[in-house]
Amino acid sequence: MSQPESLAGVQEAENALKSLQIGAETDAKKGDKLKVDILLKPTGNAPIMKKKKWTVESDKPVGWIIEFVKKYLKLDSNEKLFVYVNQTFAPAPDQTVKNLYECYNADNKLVLHYCTTQAWG
Amino acid sequence: MANDREILREVWEGKLPVCFKLDPDEVVELQQPDPFYLMVPRMSYFPLVTDKIRKHFVKYVANGKQEQEMWLKCNGQPMKWHLPIGLLYDLLIDSEDEALPWVISVHFDKFPDSKIYRLSNKETVESYFMSCIKEADVLKHKTQIATNMQKKDHTQLWLGLQNDKFDQFWAVNRKLMEVSGESDHFKYIPFRCYLEDSYKQKLVKPVAEDGSRKTLQHLLKEVFPDKPNVTVKIHGLIVPLDTPLQWMSEHLSYPDNFLHLCVV
């Protein structure tokens, strides 16, 4: 069982993520800030996230999600985290949530499985 | 089925002459190193061909920087390691500026972490390549072929690409290009449409509701409903708009089974 995450801890993780550079859109396209629901599920020995359902801006890349989950789970920055779609393939870190949602959403949610070791090759 | 073998071979044999030059600011020796020329397959990936380049240039940079991860730049833009070489060329070089050899600058210092990911080793690119094959398979087939393949088939695909062996690669890839069951087409077409700094991906079927075959024009209309005159390039060629999607997917896809279309 993982440590219960305090609300402050989550806030801290979110703030830290705001400062992340990778994939951060430089030109904030105003009216284009669509958001999508994602569901993060652990697999293998990965720790559970207390809050599974998140709403994220659709232009965020997968690399950002990976960093987000790592911060949330308080993993070391050099620890690996893998994210899978359809329990089949690992999208590239520069793939956007929007593209994945367009192709693989189920019931208006994008389900992503995460694990700390490679799960589906 | 991918039956036009001549086309498959032509696409496979596409190559680009590249001239690699070390960034002069990084040279610490008195003498500038010679540029390094290489003929590279469009279908391949830079991490598969850059060992020699690293070896050639590494002795000219400062001792402390020799162990750093090398990176490549063209037209002021750092190049993404995980994209096929032909796609990078089509993305970064405007048709008007086309002049061969393709000049690429090589860097050891100041890795642009905010722009590209550190994916320059072969294993990382291999696992990304296999992931693309699996994703394409999810889109094409109801029952997944790639997931049920044996490890040796995966290895054969990758080695076929790495060693530029067409027959070795296609012996396995043709299974991925088969259509499942009664159908004569894929469920969806695996493609990505590249704009300046991003790409679009969507579910597009190769046939219309009435069973008629859809063409590239239909795909572009679905991806860019607001833009009437979109032209795309793949393997350095402008594709005619009336090209059927199913045929395109079988014959013009990159080895990762995706159609990587550059909007021009």
mmCIF file of C-alpha atoms in Angstrom:
data_model
loop_
_atom_site.group_PDB
_atom_site.id
_atom_site.type_symbol
_atom_site.label_atom_id
_atom_site.label_comp_id
_atom_site.label_asym_id
_atom_site.label_seq_id
_atom_site.Cartn_x
_atom_site.Cartn_y
_atom_site.Cartn_z
ATOM 1 C CA MET A 1 0.000 0.000 0.000
ATOM 2 C CA SER A 2 1.370 3.389 -0.851
ATOM 3 C CA GLN A 3 1.543 6.349 1.500
ATOM 4 C CA PRO A 4 -1.719 8.285 1.525
ATOM 5 C CA GLU A 5 -1.106 11.489 -0.370
ATOM 6 C CA SER A 6 -1.938 14.687 1.424
ATOM 7 C CA LEU A 7 -3.713 17.425 -0.487
ATOM 8 C CA ALA A 8 -0.727 19.679 0.087
ATOM 9 C CA GLY A 9 1.488 17.051 -1.478
ATOM 10 C CA VAL A 10 -0.654 17.005 -4.591
ATOM 11 C CA GLN A 11 -0.580 20.764 -4.797
ATOM 12 C CA GLU A 12 3.168 20.680 -4.454
ATOM 13 C CA ALA A 13 3.446 18.165 -7.270
ATOM 14 C CA GLU A 14 1.229 20.268 -9.487
ATOM 15 C CA ASN A 15 3.231 23.403 -8.809
ATOM 16 C CA ALA A 16 6.449 21.586 -9.538
ATOM 17 C CA LEU A 17 4.990 20.403 -12.817
ATOM 18 C CA LYS A 18 4.125 23.890 -13.896
ATOM 19 C CA SER A 19 7.800 24.648 -13.930
ATOM 20 C CA LEU A 20 8.599 21.702 -16.174
ATOM 21 C CA GLN A 21 9.881 22.779 -19.512
ATOM 22 C CA ILE A 22 9.301 19.796 -21.753
ATOM 23 C CA GLY A 23 6.359 20.201 -24.052
ATOM 24 C CA ALA A 24 5.214 23.375 -22.358
ATOM 25 C CA GLU A 25 3.390 25.315 -25.038
ATOM 26 C CA THR A 26 5.099 28.629 -25.464
ATOM 27 C CA ASP A 27 2.253 30.274 -27.290
ATOM 28 C CA ALA A 28 -0.772 29.857 -25.089
ATOM 29 C CA LYS A 29 -3.456 29.365 -27.677
ATOM 30 C CA LYS A 30 -6.333 30.803 -25.714
ATOM 31 C CA GLY A 31 -9.711 29.420 -26.967
ATOM 32 C CA ASP A 32 -7.941 26.134 -27.752
ATOM 33 C CA LYS A 33 -7.548 24.939 -24.174
ATOM 34 C CA LEU A 34 -9.654 21.840 -24.467
ATOM 35 C CA LYS A 35 -9.510 19.498 -21.545
ATOM 36 C CA VAL A 36 -9.919 15.768 -21.449
ATOM 37 C CA ASP A 37 -10.452 13.226 -18.702
ATOM 38 C CA ILE A 38 -7.782 10.668 -18.150
ATOM 39 C CA LEU A 39 -7.833 7.670 -15.864
ATOM 40 C CA LEU A 40 -4.499 6.507 -14.474
ATOM 41 C CA LYS A 41 -4.295 2.851 -13.510
ATOM 42 C CA PRO A 42 -1.306 1.093 -11.979
ATOM 43 C CA THR A 43 -0.064 -2.195 -13.328
ATOM 44 C CA GLY A 44 2.621 -4.608 -12.184
ATOM 45 C CA ASN A 45 4.096 -3.416 -8.899
ATOM 46 C CA ALA A 46 3.443 0.257 -9.497
ATOM 47 C CA PRO A 47 2.113 2.159 -6.465
ATOM 48 C CA ILE A 48 -1.540 3.158 -6.508
ATOM 49 C CA MET A 49 -2.512 6.786 -6.992
ATOM 50 C CA LYS A 50 -5.181 7.850 -4.529
ATOM 51 C CA LYS A 51 -6.746 10.135 -7.117
ATOM 52 C CA LYS A 52 -7.060 8.238 -10.386
ATOM 53 C CA LYS A 53 -9.156 10.518 -12.507
ATOM 54 C CA TRP A 54 -7.596 13.740 -13.756
ATOM 55 C CA THR A 55 -8.617 16.429 -16.159
ATOM 56 C CA VAL A 56 -5.726 17.648 -18.261
ATOM 57 C CA GLU A 57 -5.278 20.119 -21.082
ATOM 58 C CA SER A 58 -5.424 18.201 -24.314
ATOM 59 C CA ASP A 59 -2.247 19.691 -25.770
ATOM 60 C CA LYS A 60 -0.147 18.162 -22.977
ATOM 61 C CA PRO A 61 2.335 15.544 -24.169
ATOM 62 C CA VAL A 62 2.737 12.083 -22.704
ATOM 63 C CA GLY A 63 6.154 13.099 -21.316
ATOM 64 C CA TRP A 64 4.362 15.608 -19.109
ATOM 65 C CA ILE A 65 1.963 12.925 -17.803
ATOM 66 C CA ILE A 66 4.928 10.684 -17.003
ATOM 67 C CA GLU A 67 6.629 13.459 -15.012
ATOM 68 C CA PHE A 68 3.349 14.227 -13.298
ATOM 69 C CA VAL A 69 2.817 10.648 -12.135
ATOM 70 C CA LYS A 70 6.440 10.417 -11.011
ATOM 71 C CA LYS A 71 6.099 13.555 -8.885
ATOM 72 C CA TYR A 72 2.775 12.409 -7.494
ATOM 73 C CA LEU A 73 4.216 9.042 -6.512
ATOM 74 C CA LYS A 74 7.387 10.745 -5.248
ATOM 75 C CA LEU A 75 9.579 8.622 -7.467
ATOM 76 C CA ASP A 76 13.205 9.551 -7.930
ATOM 77 C CA SER A 77 13.765 11.610 -11.056
ATOM 78 C CA ASN A 78 16.036 8.907 -12.477
ATOM 79 C CA GLU A 79 13.510 6.139 -11.825
ATOM 80 C CA LYS A 80 11.698 4.944 -14.909
ATOM 81 C CA LEU A 81 7.982 5.108 -15.443
ATOM 82 C CA PHE A 82 6.199 3.631 -18.449
ATOM 83 C CA VAL A 83 2.765 4.606 -19.680
ATOM 84 C CA TYR A 84 0.644 2.371 -21.886
ATOM 85 C CA VAL A 85 -2.460 2.789 -24.009
ATOM 86 C CA ASN A 86 -4.915 -0.092 -24.516
ATOM 87 C CA GLN A 87 -2.540 -2.199 -22.400
ATOM 88 C CA THR A 88 -0.604 -2.633 -25.627
ATOM 89 C CA PHE A 89 1.771 0.138 -26.642
ATOM 90 C CA ALA A 90 3.814 2.910 -25.055
ATOM 91 C CA PRO A 91 3.189 6.231 -26.839
ATOM 92 C CA ALA A 92 6.112 8.564 -27.599
ATOM 93 C CA PRO A 93 6.769 11.250 -24.970
ATOM 94 C CA ASP A 94 5.883 13.936 -27.528
ATOM 95 C CA GLN A 95 2.521 12.377 -28.434
ATOM 96 C CA THR A 96 -0.302 14.608 -27.204
ATOM 97 C CA VAL A 97 -3.164 13.626 -24.963
ATOM 98 C CA LYS A 98 -5.489 15.010 -27.650
ATOM 99 C CA ASN A 99 -4.341 12.574 -30.341
ATOM 100 C CA LEU A 100 -4.546 9.631 -27.960
ATOM 101 C CA TYR A 101 -7.971 10.676 -26.778
ATOM 102 C CA GLU A 102 -9.207 11.032 -30.372
ATOM 103 C CA CYS A 103 -8.125 7.511 -31.202
ATOM 104 C CA TYR A 104 -8.411 5.506 -28.012
ATOM 105 C CA ASN A 105 -10.925 7.041 -25.619
ATOM 106 C CA ALA A 106 -13.488 4.749 -24.041
ATOM 107 C CA ASP A 107 -16.647 6.311 -22.585
ATOM 108 C CA ASN A 108 -15.092 9.763 -23.003
ATOM 109 C CA LYS A 109 -12.083 8.880 -20.905
ATOM 110 C CA LEU A 110 -8.554 8.058 -21.898
ATOM 111 C CA VAL A 111 -7.307 5.143 -19.829
ATOM 112 C CA LEU A 112 -3.564 5.042 -19.265
ATOM 113 C CA HIS A 113 -1.781 2.240 -17.444
ATOM 114 C CA TYR A 114 1.475 3.072 -15.736
ATOM 115 C CA CYS A 115 4.203 0.887 -14.343
ATOM 116 C CA THR A 116 7.785 1.112 -13.175
ATOM 117 C CA THR A 117 9.042 -1.734 -15.360
ATOM 118 C CA GLN A 118 8.254 -2.395 -19.001
ATOM 119 C CA ALA A 119 4.935 -4.230 -19.018
ATOM 120 C CA TRP A 120 3.924 -4.807 -22.606
ATOM 121 C CA GLY A 121 7.299 -4.843 -24.334
ATOM 122 C CA MET B 1 -2.316 -7.126 -49.360
ATOM 123 C CA ALA B 2 0.759 -5.135 -50.199
ATOM 124 C CA ASN B 3 1.208 -6.508 -53.714
ATOM 125 C CA ASP B 4 3.021 -3.824 -55.636
ATOM 126 C CA ARG B 5 6.462 -5.126 -54.789
ATOM 127 C CA GLU B 6 8.234 -2.685 -57.068
ATOM 128 C CA ILE B 7 6.753 0.228 -55.178
ATOM 129 C CA LEU B 8 7.652 -1.321 -51.832
ATOM 130 C CA ARG B 9 11.212 -1.760 -53.004
ATOM 131 C CA GLU B 10 11.495 1.771 -54.423
ATOM 132 C CA VAL B 11 10.260 3.220 -51.152
ATOM 133 C CA TRP B 12 12.579 0.981 -49.140
ATOM 134 C CA GLU B 13 15.609 1.945 -51.224
ATOM 135 C CA GLY B 14 15.155 5.690 -50.809
ATOM 136 C CA LYS B 15 18.430 7.147 -49.511
ATOM 137 C CA LEU B 16 19.769 10.574 -48.615
ATOM 138 C CA PRO B 17 23.379 11.790 -48.808
ATOM 139 C CA VAL B 18 24.200 13.606 -45.581
ATOM 140 C CA CYS B 19 27.125 15.849 -44.710
ATOM 141 C CA PHE B 20 27.710 15.988 -40.950
ATOM 142 C CA LYS B 21 29.684 18.956 -39.608
ATOM 143 C CA LEU B 22 30.801 19.469 -36.054
ATOM 144 C CA ASP B 23 29.661 22.830 -34.642
ATOM 145 C CA PRO B 24 32.829 25.002 -35.043
ATOM 146 C CA ASP B 25 32.246 26.534 -31.588
ATOM 147 C CA GLU B 26 32.792 23.135 -29.993
ATOM 148 C CA VAL B 27 36.117 22.436 -31.689
ATOM 149 C CA VAL B 28 39.046 22.740 -29.271
ATOM 150 C CA GLU B 29 41.768 21.471 -31.623
ATOM 151 C CA LEU B 30 43.682 23.874 -33.832
ATOM 152 C CA GLN B 31 42.509 22.135 -36.936
ATOM 153 C CA GLN B 32 38.825 21.866 -37.802
ATOM 154 C CA PRO B 33 37.706 18.268 -38.413
ATOM 155 C CA ASP B 34 36.711 17.223 -41.932
ATOM 156 C CA PRO B 35 33.006 16.880 -42.488
ATOM 157 C CA PHE B 36 31.696 13.324 -42.448
ATOM 158 C CA TYR B 37 29.682 12.087 -45.422
ATOM 159 C CA LEU B 38 27.203 9.247 -45.194
ATOM 160 C CA MET B 39 24.497 7.784 -47.417
ATOM 161 C CA VAL B 40 21.582 6.992 -45.116
ATOM 162 C CA PRO B 41 18.342 5.091 -45.789
ATOM 163 C CA ARG B 42 15.246 7.281 -45.510
ATOM 164 C CA MET B 43 13.528 4.407 -43.690
ATOM 165 C CA SER B 44 16.138 4.210 -40.926
ATOM 166 C CA TYR B 45 16.709 6.160 -37.708
ATOM 167 C CA PHE B 46 19.671 8.359 -36.840
ATOM 168 C CA PRO B 47 20.675 6.392 -33.704
ATOM 169 C CA LEU B 48 21.333 3.431 -36.028
ATOM 170 C CA VAL B 49 23.835 5.322 -38.157
ATOM 171 C CA THR B 50 25.520 7.800 -35.838
ATOM 172 C CA ASP B 51 28.143 5.620 -34.085
ATOM 173 C CA LYS B 52 30.702 6.437 -36.771
ATOM 174 C CA ILE B 53 29.910 10.126 -36.636
ATOM 175 C CA ARG B 54 30.437 10.255 -32.907
ATOM 176 C CA LYS B 55 33.745 8.435 -33.260
ATOM 177 C CA HIS B 56 34.894 10.809 -35.999
ATOM 178 C CA PHE B 57 34.169 14.024 -34.114
ATOM 179 C CA VAL B 58 34.542 13.180 -30.441
ATOM 180 C CA LYS B 59 38.311 13.790 -30.283
ATOM 181 C CA TYR B 60 37.865 17.388 -31.413
ATOM 182 C CA VAL B 61 35.678 18.480 -28.513
ATOM 183 C CA ALA B 62 36.764 19.375 -24.964
ATOM 184 C CA ASN B 63 37.641 16.430 -22.719
ATOM 185 C CA GLY B 64 34.864 17.179 -20.277
ATOM 186 C CA LYS B 65 32.258 17.110 -23.019
ATOM 187 C CA GLN B 66 33.224 13.905 -24.780
ATOM 188 C CA GLU B 67 30.956 11.746 -22.658
ATOM 189 C CA GLN B 68 27.909 13.927 -23.201
ATOM 190 C CA GLU B 69 25.002 12.833 -25.341
ATOM 191 C CA MET B 70 25.469 13.890 -28.947
ATOM 192 C CA TRP B 71 22.680 15.685 -30.772
ATOM 193 C CA LEU B 72 21.971 16.863 -34.304
ATOM 194 C CA LYS B 73 20.636 20.136 -35.635
ATOM 195 C CA CYS B 74 19.266 21.269 -38.972
ATOM 196 C CA ASN B 75 17.874 24.694 -39.885
ATOM 197 C CA GLY B 76 18.267 25.774 -36.279
ATOM 198 C CA GLN B 77 16.111 22.927 -35.021
ATOM 199 C CA PRO B 78 17.302 20.015 -32.876
ATOM 200 C CA MET B 79 16.325 16.750 -34.529
ATOM 201 C CA LYS B 80 14.089 14.228 -32.838
ATOM 202 C CA TRP B 81 15.913 10.941 -32.523
ATOM 203 C CA HIS B 82 12.830 8.758 -32.702
ATOM 204 C CA LEU B 83 11.514 9.935 -36.082
ATOM 205 C CA PRO B 84 12.534 8.155 -39.301
ATOM 206 C CA ILE B 85 15.290 9.955 -41.234
ATOM 207 C CA GLY B 86 13.188 10.506 -44.367
ATOM 208 C CA LEU B 87 10.437 12.093 -42.312
ATOM 209 C CA LEU B 88 12.905 14.485 -40.644
ATOM 210 C CA TYR B 89 14.200 15.532 -44.049
ATOM 211 C CA ASP B 90 10.705 16.142 -45.422
ATOM 212 C CA LEU B 91 9.801 18.091 -42.281
ATOM 213 C CA LEU B 92 12.887 20.268 -42.006
ATOM 214 C CA ILE B 93 13.777 21.019 -45.623
ATOM 215 C CA ASP B 94 11.489 23.144 -47.775
ATOM 216 C CA SER B 95 11.186 21.981 -51.362
ATOM 217 C CA GLU B 96 12.699 25.281 -52.568
ATOM 218 C CA ASP B 97 15.810 24.885 -50.429
ATOM 219 C CA GLU B 98 16.423 21.338 -51.443
ATOM 220 C CA ALA B 99 20.111 20.882 -52.028
ATOM 221 C CA LEU B 100 21.994 17.684 -51.478
ATOM 222 C CA PRO B 101 23.933 16.628 -49.545
ATOM 223 C CA TRP B 102 21.801 17.425 -46.559
ATOM 224 C CA VAL B 103 23.982 19.420 -44.146
ATOM 225 C CA ILE B 104 23.482 18.551 -40.484
ATOM 226 C CA SER B 105 25.412 20.058 -37.604
ATOM 227 C CA VAL B 106 26.667 17.842 -34.810
ATOM 228 C CA HIS B 107 26.781 18.948 -31.164
ATOM 229 C CA PHE B 108 28.045 17.513 -27.898
ATOM 230 C CA ASP B 109 27.345 20.444 -25.628
ATOM 231 C CA LYS B 110 24.155 22.089 -24.365
ATOM 232 C CA PHE B 111 21.730 19.244 -25.057
ATOM 233 C CA PRO B 112 18.386 20.982 -25.753
ATOM 234 C CA ASP B 113 16.375 19.195 -23.077
ATOM 235 C CA SER B 114 13.444 21.529 -23.477
ATOM 236 C CA LYS B 115 13.043 20.632 -27.153
ATOM 237 C CA ILE B 116 13.953 16.991 -27.616
ATOM 238 C CA TYR B 117 14.060 13.875 -25.486
ATOM 239 C CA ARG B 118 17.176 11.861 -24.769
ATOM 240 C CA LEU B 119 16.353 8.932 -27.014
ATOM 241 C CA SER B 120 19.601 8.559 -28.878
ATOM 242 C CA ASN B 121 20.478 4.988 -27.969
ATOM 243 C CA LYS B 122 19.548 2.050 -30.169
ATOM 244 C CA GLU B 123 17.553 0.168 -27.542
ATOM 245 C CA THR B 124 15.283 3.128 -26.867
ATOM 246 C CA VAL B 125 14.593 3.626 -30.548
ATOM 247 C CA GLU B 126 13.990 -0.083 -31.006
ATOM 248 C CA SER B 127 11.420 -0.162 -28.239
ATOM 249 C CA TYR B 128 9.725 2.942 -29.643
ATOM 250 C CA PHE B 129 9.697 1.367 -33.105
ATOM 251 C CA MET B 130 8.017 -1.784 -31.767
ATOM 252 C CA SER B 131 5.538 0.340 -29.888
ATOM 253 C CA CYS B 132 4.549 2.088 -33.130
ATOM 254 C CA ILE B 133 4.094 -1.278 -34.845
ATOM 255 C CA LYS B 134 1.781 -2.355 -32.039
ATOM 256 C CA GLU B 135 -0.167 0.875 -32.144
ATOM 257 C CA ALA B 136 -0.587 0.600 -35.913
ATOM 258 C CA ASP B 137 -1.763 -2.970 -35.395
ATOM 259 C CA VAL B 138 -4.409 -1.831 -32.902
ATOM 260 C CA LEU B 139 -5.691 0.614 -35.512
ATOM 261 C CA LYS B 140 -5.628 -1.803 -38.453
ATOM 262 C CA HIS B 141 -6.877 -5.049 -37.016
ATOM 263 C CA LYS B 142 -9.623 -6.181 -34.727
ATOM 264 C CA THR B 143 -7.592 -9.073 -33.486
ATOM 265 C CA GLN B 144 -4.066 -8.025 -32.838
ATOM 266 C CA ILE B 145 -1.389 -9.644 -34.934
ATOM 267 C CA ALA B 146 1.703 -7.960 -33.519
ATOM 268 C CA THR B 147 0.902 -8.895 -29.916
ATOM 269 C CA ASN B 148 0.514 -12.528 -30.877
ATOM 270 C CA MET B 149 3.770 -12.604 -32.804
ATOM 271 C CA GLN B 150 6.806 -14.255 -31.318
ATOM 272 C CA LYS B 151 9.789 -12.339 -30.068
ATOM 273 C CA LYS B 152 11.838 -13.639 -32.986
ATOM 274 C CA ASP B 153 9.425 -12.001 -35.449
ATOM 275 C CA HIS B 154 9.859 -8.672 -33.679
ATOM 276 C CA THR B 155 13.618 -9.106 -33.802
ATOM 277 C CA GLN B 156 13.468 -9.965 -37.486
ATOM 278 C CA LEU B 157 11.555 -6.751 -38.252
ATOM 279 C CA TRP B 158 14.069 -4.645 -36.391
ATOM 280 C CA LEU B 159 17.155 -6.395 -37.753
ATOM 281 C CA GLY B 160 15.715 -6.244 -41.266
ATOM 282 C CA LEU B 161 15.445 -2.498 -40.918
ATOM 283 C CA GLN B 162 18.771 -2.051 -39.155
ATOM 284 C CA ASN B 163 20.698 -4.133 -41.703
ATOM 285 C CA ASP B 164 18.767 -2.809 -44.705
ATOM 286 C CA LYS B 165 17.437 -6.268 -45.619
ATOM 287 C CA PHE B 166 14.200 -5.816 -47.533
ATOM 288 C CA ASP B 167 13.256 -9.510 -47.790
ATOM 289 C CA GLN B 168 13.967 -10.203 -44.133
ATOM 290 C CA PHE B 169 11.801 -7.269 -43.075
ATOM 291 C CA TRP B 170 8.920 -7.956 -45.457
ATOM 292 C CA ALA B 171 8.753 -11.680 -44.622
ATOM 293 C CA VAL B 172 7.317 -10.570 -41.266
ATOM 294 C CA ASN B 173 5.812 -7.231 -42.206
ATOM 295 C CA ARG B 174 3.486 -8.758 -44.805
ATOM 296 C CA LYS B 175 1.612 -10.486 -41.951
ATOM 297 C CA LEU B 176 1.040 -7.068 -40.398
ATOM 298 C CA MET B 177 -0.238 -5.751 -43.718
ATOM 299 C CA GLU B 178 -2.836 -8.485 -44.086
ATOM 300 C CA VAL B 179 -6.492 -7.679 -43.609
ATOM 301 C CA SER B 180 -8.352 -9.631 -40.972
ATOM 302 C CA GLY B 181 -11.240 -12.012 -41.625
ATOM 303 C CA GLU B 182 -13.742 -11.388 -44.388
ATOM 304 C CA SER B 183 -12.837 -7.759 -44.810
ATOM 305 C CA ASP B 184 -10.729 -6.410 -47.673
ATOM 306 C CA HIS B 185 -9.481 -3.388 -45.807
ATOM 307 C CA PHE B 186 -8.072 -2.244 -42.464
ATOM 308 C CA LYS B 187 -10.300 -1.050 -39.634
ATOM 309 C CA TYR B 188 -8.536 2.323 -39.462
ATOM 310 C CA ILE B 189 -5.554 3.785 -41.310
ATOM 311 C CA PRO B 190 -2.486 4.360 -39.102
ATOM 312 C CA PHE B 191 -1.243 7.840 -40.008
ATOM 313 C CA ARG B 192 0.110 11.059 -38.570
ATOM 314 C CA CYS B 193 -0.159 14.464 -40.224
ATOM 315 C CA TYR B 194 2.775 16.712 -39.332
ATOM 316 C CA LEU B 195 2.418 20.449 -38.997
ATOM 317 C CA GLU B 196 5.233 22.721 -37.962
ATOM 318 C CA ASP B 197 5.762 21.636 -34.413
ATOM 319 C CA SER B 198 3.194 18.949 -33.777
ATOM 320 C CA TYR B 199 1.230 16.209 -35.431
ATOM 321 C CA LYS B 200 -2.399 15.209 -35.696
ATOM 322 C CA GLN B 201 -3.754 11.734 -35.417
ATOM 323 C CA LYS B 202 -7.367 10.615 -35.758
ATOM 324 C CA LEU B 203 -9.487 7.575 -36.507
ATOM 325 C CA VAL B 204 -9.994 7.451 -40.270
ATOM 326 C CA LYS B 205 -11.514 4.461 -42.045
ATOM 327 C CA PRO B 206 -10.297 3.380 -45.497
ATOM 328 C CA VAL B 207 -13.875 2.970 -46.774
ATOM 329 C CA ALA B 208 -16.961 5.176 -46.659
ATOM 330 C CA GLU B 209 -20.342 4.173 -45.169
ATOM 331 C CA ASP B 210 -21.484 2.865 -48.557
ATOM 332 C CA GLY B 211 -18.407 0.652 -48.859
ATOM 333 C CA SER B 212 -16.653 2.788 -51.471
ATOM 334 C CA ARG B 213 -12.907 3.275 -51.149
ATOM 335 C CA LYS B 214 -11.768 6.516 -49.600
ATOM 336 C CA THR B 215 -8.815 8.486 -50.916
ATOM 337 C CA LEU B 216 -6.173 10.767 -49.477
ATOM 338 C CA GLN B 217 -8.512 13.671 -50.152
ATOM 339 C CA HIS B 218 -11.113 12.214 -47.779
ATOM 340 C CA LEU B 219 -8.510 11.764 -45.075
ATOM 341 C CA LEU B 220 -7.287 15.357 -45.368
ATOM 342 C CA LYS B 221 -10.858 16.623 -45.234
ATOM 343 C CA GLU B 222 -11.472 14.687 -42.024
ATOM 344 C CA VAL B 223 -8.246 15.832 -40.381
ATOM 345 C CA PHE B 224 -8.401 19.466 -41.535
ATOM 346 C CA PRO B 225 -12.102 20.287 -41.959
ATOM 347 C CA ASP B 226 -11.348 24.026 -42.079
ATOM 348 C CA LYS B 227 -8.565 23.918 -44.629
ATOM 349 C CA PRO B 228 -9.632 23.164 -48.202
ATOM 350 C CA ASN B 229 -6.293 22.854 -50.000
ATOM 351 C CA VAL B 230 -3.927 20.738 -47.987
ATOM 352 C CA THR B 231 -1.061 18.995 -49.762
ATOM 353 C CA VAL B 232 1.065 16.335 -48.122
ATOM 354 C CA LYS B 233 4.450 14.865 -48.771
ATOM 355 C CA ILE B 234 5.810 11.423 -47.921
ATOM 356 C CA HIS B 235 9.169 9.917 -48.961
ATOM 357 C CA GLY B 236 9.914 13.234 -50.655
ATOM 358 C CA LEU B 237 6.892 12.939 -52.937
ATOM 359 C CA ILE B 238 3.677 14.892 -53.162
ATOM 360 C CA VAL B 239 0.968 12.234 -53.088
ATOM 361 C CA PRO B 240 -1.917 12.640 -55.603
ATOM 362 C CA LEU B 241 -5.153 13.344 -53.752
ATOM 363 C CA ASP B 242 -7.024 10.515 -55.464
ATOM 364 C CA THR B 243 -4.680 7.836 -54.108
ATOM 365 C CA PRO B 244 -6.759 5.179 -52.284
ATOM 366 C CA LEU B 245 -6.075 5.106 -48.550
ATOM 367 C CA GLN B 246 -5.902 1.344 -48.214
ATOM 368 C CA TRP B 247 -3.280 1.141 -50.965
ATOM 369 C CA MET B 248 -1.347 4.018 -49.425
ATOM 370 C CA SER B 249 -1.278 2.368 -46.034
ATOM 371 C CA GLU B 250 -0.030 -0.929 -47.471
ATOM 372 C CA HIS B 251 2.594 0.543 -49.777
ATOM 373 C CA LEU B 252 3.710 3.946 -48.520
ATOM 374 C CA SER B 253 3.846 3.368 -44.772
ATOM 375 C CA TYR B 254 7.197 3.651 -43.029
ATOM 376 C CA PRO B 255 8.576 0.435 -41.474
ATOM 377 C CA ASP B 256 6.794 1.382 -38.219
ATOM 378 C CA ASN B 257 3.555 0.823 -40.211
ATOM 379 C CA PHE B 258 2.470 4.469 -40.040
ATOM 380 C CA LEU B 259 1.914 6.891 -42.909
ATOM 381 C CA HIS B 260 3.927 9.930 -41.794
ATOM 382 C CA LEU B 261 2.451 12.743 -43.871
ATOM 383 C CA CYS B 262 4.093 16.183 -43.904
ATOM 384 C CA VAL B 263 1.780 19.068 -44.616
ATOM 385 C CA VAL B 264 3.509 21.329 -47.143
#
